[in-house]
Amino acid sequence: MDLSRPRWSLWRRVFLMASLLACGICQASGQIFITQTLGIKGYRTVVALDKVPEDVQEYSWYWGANDSAGNMIISHKPPSAQQPGPMYTGRERVNREGSLLIRPTALNDTGNYTVRVVAGNETQRATGWLEVLELGSNLGISVNASSLVENMDSVAADCHTNVTNITWYVNDVPTSSSDRMTISPDGKTLVILRVSRYDRTIQCMIESFPEIFQRSERISLTVAYGPDYVLLRSNPDDFNGIVTAEIGSQVEMECICYSFLDLKYHWIHNGSLLNFSDAKMNLSSLAWEQMGRYRCTVENPVTQLIMYMDVRIQAPHECPLPSGILPVVHRDFSISGSMVMFLIMLTVLGGVYICGVLIHALINHYSIRTNRAP
Ligand SMILES: *[C@@H]1O[C@H](CO)[C@@H](O)[C@H](O)[C@H]1NC(C)=O
Ligand SMILES: *[C@@H]1O[C@H](CO)[C@@H](O)[C@H](O)[C@H]1NC(C)=O
Ligand SMILES: *[C@@H]1O[C@H](CO)[C@@H](O)[C@H](O)[C@H]1NC(C)=O
Ligand SMILES: *[C@@H]1O[C@H](CO)[C@@H](O)[C@H](O)[C@H]1NC(C)=O
Ligand SMILES: *[C@@H]1O[C@H](CO)[C@@H](O)[C@H](O)[C@H]1NC(C)=O
Ligand SMILES: *[C@@H]1O[C@H](CO)[C@@H](O)[C@H](O)[C@H]1NC(C)=O
């Protein structure tokens, strides 16, 4: 159970409940009363006071149903210090509103409490019942896998409880069944289908006692994703995939992508795999043989997604691309492509011509034979 965070929300709820219950036992206005209250073993309990008059001279709290001196726990004359009584155990304190605070609360703190309030010439008394409850053992949760691949893996989480009223939280948001999430009919199992990178934590919560909630540990999911894209940034900047650089100058290239879990980088230069696996490549003094096409390939071994990006380094006096818009990667292909088109056209035209000649010859031949047949 996560004790640090829910404490405040737990106590807000206890207060809320106490005040709701208190309405049922509201007394005539002007008369103080103790709002019936709940305590949780090990936590702080507030035995709260309501309808407190102004200018109180003294608050005194007693164990039991009356204000006999031998039962006094503590008394407080604002603004001076607090006076412990015979029933003081070292855990009690009176707050500014006159309520009794007990921390930590024990199970045997359950019982009647009486308060005496002196204000002006008047002395008022009230008695109330404190019920101290014990939360069950820690609420358990488990998942069948915590290292997952985005859009591929599903995860099932189990809440270890016999309580049926279970609330599931994904990323701290209460969750109900949806296209992607299924909660079993008994509420104990949550299945997230095809997890996303945004599914970060799973937690379950039960209502141990009315209005008292117990949360499980927050389980973190590790969801591998990407790369979503890859960019190749260079210095000097590229223009349409071309970096223009002088021999002897420095060229830096960096492969940038967005992904989770370690990526593998590969660099290919003019078709040959380089023995280099960093995201950044630095050519400190550009040589002739370092000109040409570079491809950076990023691979996420977990998601098995691979992406790449190309850039071409060329000397300033090299002719610009014929089309200007196409990255250089496509240049070789587009040239050979047009060659192929030309050859195909040539072949087709040649074929059509030969076919025409053949058909002509055949027609001639047959018409001659038919003419001669009779
Ligand atoms: C006060 O309550 C105690 C028990 O809590 C009891 O023994 C005692 O007699 C009561 N005193 C008076 C004056 O009612
Ligand atoms: C209440 O319980 C605590 C242990 O939780 C014990 O030390 C204490 O003596 C008990 N007090 C009474 C009045 O029984
Ligand atoms: C608590 O006080 C009420 C009266 O205010 C009394 O009826 C009840 O018996 C008391 N309970 C105990 C355990 O002293
Ligand atoms: C307190 O009582 C005295 C006399 O008994 C009276 O003079 C005074 O006004 C009273 N004060 C208040 C605040 O009621
Ligand atoms: C976890 O449970 C879900 C739903 O039952 C299932 O689809 C998934 O394959 C399970 N994962 C593992 C690692 O068993
Ligand atoms: C649920 O109930 C069964 C038997 O009724 C018990 O053995 C088991 O320990 C309980 N589990 C929890 C988490 O309370």
Coordinates of C-alpha atoms in Angstrom, one line a residue, residues 25-266:
I25 CA -26.6 14.3 15.1
C26 CA -26.6 18.1 14.9
Q27 CA -27.6 19.6 18.1
A28 CA -29.2 22.9 18.8
S29 CA -27.1 25.8 17.5
G30 CA -24.8 27.3 20.0
Q31 CA -24.1 23.9 21.7
I32 CA -20.7 22.4 20.8
F33 CA -20.6 18.8 19.7
I34 CA -18.0 16.2 18.7
T35 CA -18.5 15.0 15.1
Q36 CA -18.6 11.3 15.2
T37 CA -15.4 10.2 13.7
L38 CA -13.3 7.4 12.4
G39 CA -9.7 6.7 13.0
I40 CA -7.3 4.3 11.2
K41 CA -4.7 2.4 13.2
G42 CA -1.3 3.9 12.6
Y43 CA -2.5 7.2 11.1
R44 CA -3.5 10.5 12.7
T45 CA -7.0 10.9 14.0
V46 CA -8.8 14.1 14.5
V47 CA -11.6 14.0 17.1
A48 CA -13.2 17.1 15.7
L49 CA -15.2 19.7 17.4
D50 CA -18.0 21.8 15.9
K51 CA -20.0 24.8 16.9
V52 CA -17.2 26.1 19.0
P53 CA -18.0 29.5 20.5
E54 CA -15.7 32.5 20.1
D55 CA -13.2 33.6 22.7
V56 CA -12.7 30.2 24.3
Q57 CA -10.6 30.3 27.4
E58 CA -10.0 26.6 27.8
Y59 CA -10.5 23.3 26.0
S60 CA -10.1 20.1 28.1
W61 CA -10.4 16.6 26.6
Y62 CA -11.3 13.6 28.7
W63 CA -11.2 9.8 28.1
G64 CA -14.7 8.4 28.7
A65 CA -18.2 9.8 28.9
N66 CA -17.7 12.5 31.5
D67 CA -15.2 15.2 32.5
S68 CA -14.0 13.7 35.8
A69 CA -10.5 15.1 36.6
G70 CA -8.9 11.6 36.7
N71 CA -9.9 11.0 33.0
M72 CA -8.3 14.2 31.6
I73 CA -6.1 13.7 28.6
I74 CA -5.0 17.2 27.9
S75 CA -6.2 20.8 28.3
H76 CA -5.3 23.9 26.4
K77 CA -5.8 27.6 27.4
P78 CA -5.2 29.5 24.2
P79 CA -2.7 30.9 23.5
S80 CA -0.6 29.3 26.2
A81 CA 0.9 25.9 26.3
Q82 CA -1.0 22.6 26.6
Q83 CA -1.3 20.8 29.9
P84 CA -1.2 17.0 29.9
G85 CA -3.6 15.1 32.2
P86 CA -3.6 11.6 33.8
M87 CA -4.7 9.9 30.7
Y88 CA -2.2 11.6 28.4
T89 CA -0.1 9.1 26.5
G90 CA 2.2 11.4 24.6
R91 CA 0.3 11.1 21.3
E92 CA -2.4 13.8 21.9
R93 CA -2.5 17.4 21.1
V94 CA -5.3 20.1 20.8
N95 CA -5.3 22.1 17.6
R96 CA -6.3 25.7 17.0
E97 CA -10.0 24.7 16.5
G98 CA -10.0 22.9 19.8
S99 CA -10.1 19.4 18.2
L100 CA -8.1 16.6 19.7
L101 CA -5.4 15.1 17.5
I102 CA -4.1 11.6 18.1
R103 CA -1.0 10.3 16.3
P104 CA -0.4 7.5 15.8
T105 CA -3.8 6.1 16.5
A106 CA -4.0 2.7 18.3
L107 CA -7.0 0.3 18.1
N108 CA -7.6 0.7 21.8
D109 CA -8.2 4.5 21.3
T110 CA -11.7 3.4 20.3
G111 CA -14.2 4.8 22.8
N112 CA -15.9 7.8 24.2
Y113 CA -14.2 11.2 24.4
T114 CA -15.6 14.1 26.3
V115 CA -14.6 17.7 25.8
R116 CA -15.2 20.7 28.1
V117 CA -15.1 24.2 26.6
V118 CA -15.0 27.3 28.7
A119 CA -16.0 30.5 26.9
G120 CA -17.1 33.7 28.5
N121 CA -19.1 32.7 31.6
E122 CA -20.3 29.6 30.0
T123 CA -19.0 26.0 30.2
Q124 CA -20.1 23.5 27.6
R125 CA -19.6 19.7 27.5
A126 CA -19.9 17.2 24.7
T127 CA -19.2 13.5 24.4
G128 CA -18.5 11.6 21.2
W129 CA -17.5 8.1 20.0
L130 CA -14.3 7.4 18.2
E131 CA -14.1 4.2 16.2
V132 CA -10.6 3.1 15.2
L133 CA -10.3 0.7 12.3
E134 CA -7.5 -1.3 10.9
L135 CA -6.8 -1.4 7.2
G136 CA -6.2 -4.9 5.8
S137 CA -2.8 -5.9 4.7
N138 CA -1.2 -4.2 1.7
L139 CA -3.3 -4.4 -1.4
G140 CA -1.4 -6.5 -3.9
I141 CA -1.2 -6.0 -7.7
S142 CA 0.7 -7.9 -10.3
V143 CA 1.1 -7.8 -14.1
N144 CA 1.9 -10.6 -16.5
A145 CA 4.6 -8.5 -18.3
S146 CA 6.1 -5.1 -17.7
S147 CA 8.4 -4.8 -20.7
L148 CA 6.2 -4.4 -23.7
V149 CA 6.3 -3.3 -27.4
E150 CA 4.0 -0.5 -28.4
N151 CA 1.0 -1.5 -30.6
M152 CA 1.9 -5.2 -30.3
D153 CA 1.9 -6.4 -26.7
S154 CA -1.0 -6.7 -24.3
V155 CA -0.7 -6.6 -20.6
A156 CA -3.0 -8.1 -17.9
A157 CA -3.0 -6.7 -14.4
D158 CA -4.5 -8.5 -11.3
C159 CA -5.6 -6.9 -8.2
H160 CA -5.2 -9.3 -5.2
T161 CA -8.3 -8.7 -3.2
N162 CA -11.6 -10.4 -2.4
V163 CA -13.4 -7.0 -2.4
T164 CA -15.5 -6.7 -5.5
N165 CA -15.6 -2.9 -5.8
I166 CA -12.3 -2.3 -7.5
T167 CA -11.3 0.9 -9.3
W168 CA -8.5 0.7 -11.8
Y169 CA -6.1 3.6 -12.6
V170 CA -4.0 4.0 -15.7
N171 CA -1.6 6.9 -15.4
D172 CA -3.5 7.8 -12.2
V173 CA -6.7 8.3 -14.1
P174 CA -9.7 6.1 -13.2
T175 CA -10.3 3.7 -16.0
S176 CA -13.3 1.8 -17.3
S177 CA -13.6 -0.8 -20.1
S178 CA -13.1 0.7 -23.6
D179 CA -11.9 -0.5 -27.0
R180 CA -8.4 -0.9 -25.7
M181 CA -9.0 -1.8 -22.1
T182 CA -11.1 -4.6 -20.6
I183 CA -12.0 -5.1 -17.0
S184 CA -13.1 -8.6 -16.1
P185 CA -16.6 -9.0 -14.7
D186 CA -15.3 -9.6 -11.2
G187 CA -13.2 -6.4 -11.6
K188 CA -10.0 -8.0 -10.5
T189 CA -8.3 -8.1 -13.9
L190 CA -7.5 -5.2 -16.2
V191 CA -6.2 -6.0 -19.7
I192 CA -4.7 -3.3 -21.9
L193 CA -4.7 -4.4 -25.5
R194 CA -1.8 -3.3 -27.7
V195 CA -0.2 -0.9 -25.2
S196 CA 0.8 2.6 -26.2
R197 CA 3.8 4.6 -25.1
Y198 CA 1.4 6.7 -23.0
D199 CA 0.4 3.7 -20.8
R200 CA 2.9 4.3 -18.0
T201 CA 1.4 3.1 -14.7
I202 CA -1.3 0.8 -13.5
Q203 CA -2.8 0.8 -10.0
C204 CA -5.9 -0.6 -8.4
M205 CA -7.9 0.8 -5.4
I206 CA -10.5 -0.7 -3.2
E207 CA -12.9 0.7 -0.6
S208 CA -11.7 -1.2 2.6
F209 CA -14.3 0.5 4.8
P210 CA -17.0 2.9 3.8
E211 CA -15.3 5.9 2.4
I212 CA -11.9 4.6 3.3
F213 CA -9.8 3.7 0.2
Q214 CA -6.8 1.6 -0.1
R215 CA -4.5 1.8 -3.1
S216 CA -2.1 -0.8 -4.4
E217 CA 1.5 0.0 -5.4
R218 CA 1.8 1.8 -8.8
I219 CA 3.2 -0.6 -11.3
S220 CA 5.3 1.0 -14.1
L221 CA 5.2 -0.3 -17.6
T222 CA 8.2 -0.1 -20.0
V223 CA 6.8 0.3 -23.5
A224 CA 9.3 0.3 -26.3
Y225 CA 8.4 2.4 -29.3
G226 CA 9.8 4.0 -32.5
P227 CA 11.7 5.2 -34.2
D228 CA 8.9 7.4 -35.5
Y229 CA 11.1 9.2 -38.0
V230 CA 14.7 9.9 -38.7
L231 CA 16.4 13.1 -39.7
L232 CA 19.9 13.7 -40.9
R233 CA 21.3 17.0 -39.7
S234 CA 24.6 18.1 -41.2
N235 CA 27.1 20.9 -40.8
P236 CA 27.4 22.5 -43.3
D237 CA 23.6 22.3 -43.9
D238 CA 22.4 20.1 -46.6
F239 CA 20.2 21.4 -49.4
N240 CA 17.7 18.9 -50.7
G241 CA 19.9 16.1 -49.4
I242 CA 23.1 17.5 -50.8
V243 CA 25.9 18.8 -48.6
T244 CA 28.4 20.9 -50.6
A245 CA 31.8 20.9 -49.1
E246 CA 35.4 21.6 -50.2
I247 CA 38.1 18.9 -50.0
G248 CA 39.9 19.3 -46.6
S249 CA 36.9 21.0 -44.9
Q250 CA 35.0 19.5 -42.0
V251 CA 31.7 17.8 -42.4
E252 CA 29.5 16.7 -39.4
M253 CA 26.4 14.6 -39.8
E254 CA 24.0 13.5 -37.1
C255 CA 21.2 11.1 -37.2
I256 CA 18.2 12.3 -35.1
C257 CA 15.2 10.2 -34.3
Y258 CA 12.6 9.7 -31.6
S259 CA 12.4 6.3 -30.0
F260 CA 12.5 4.5 -26.7
L261 CA 15.0 1.9 -25.8
D262 CA 18.5 1.8 -27.2
L263 CA 18.8 2.2 -30.9
K264 CA 21.4 0.8 -33.2
Y265 CA 22.9 3.1 -35.8
H266 CA 24.6 2.0 -39.0

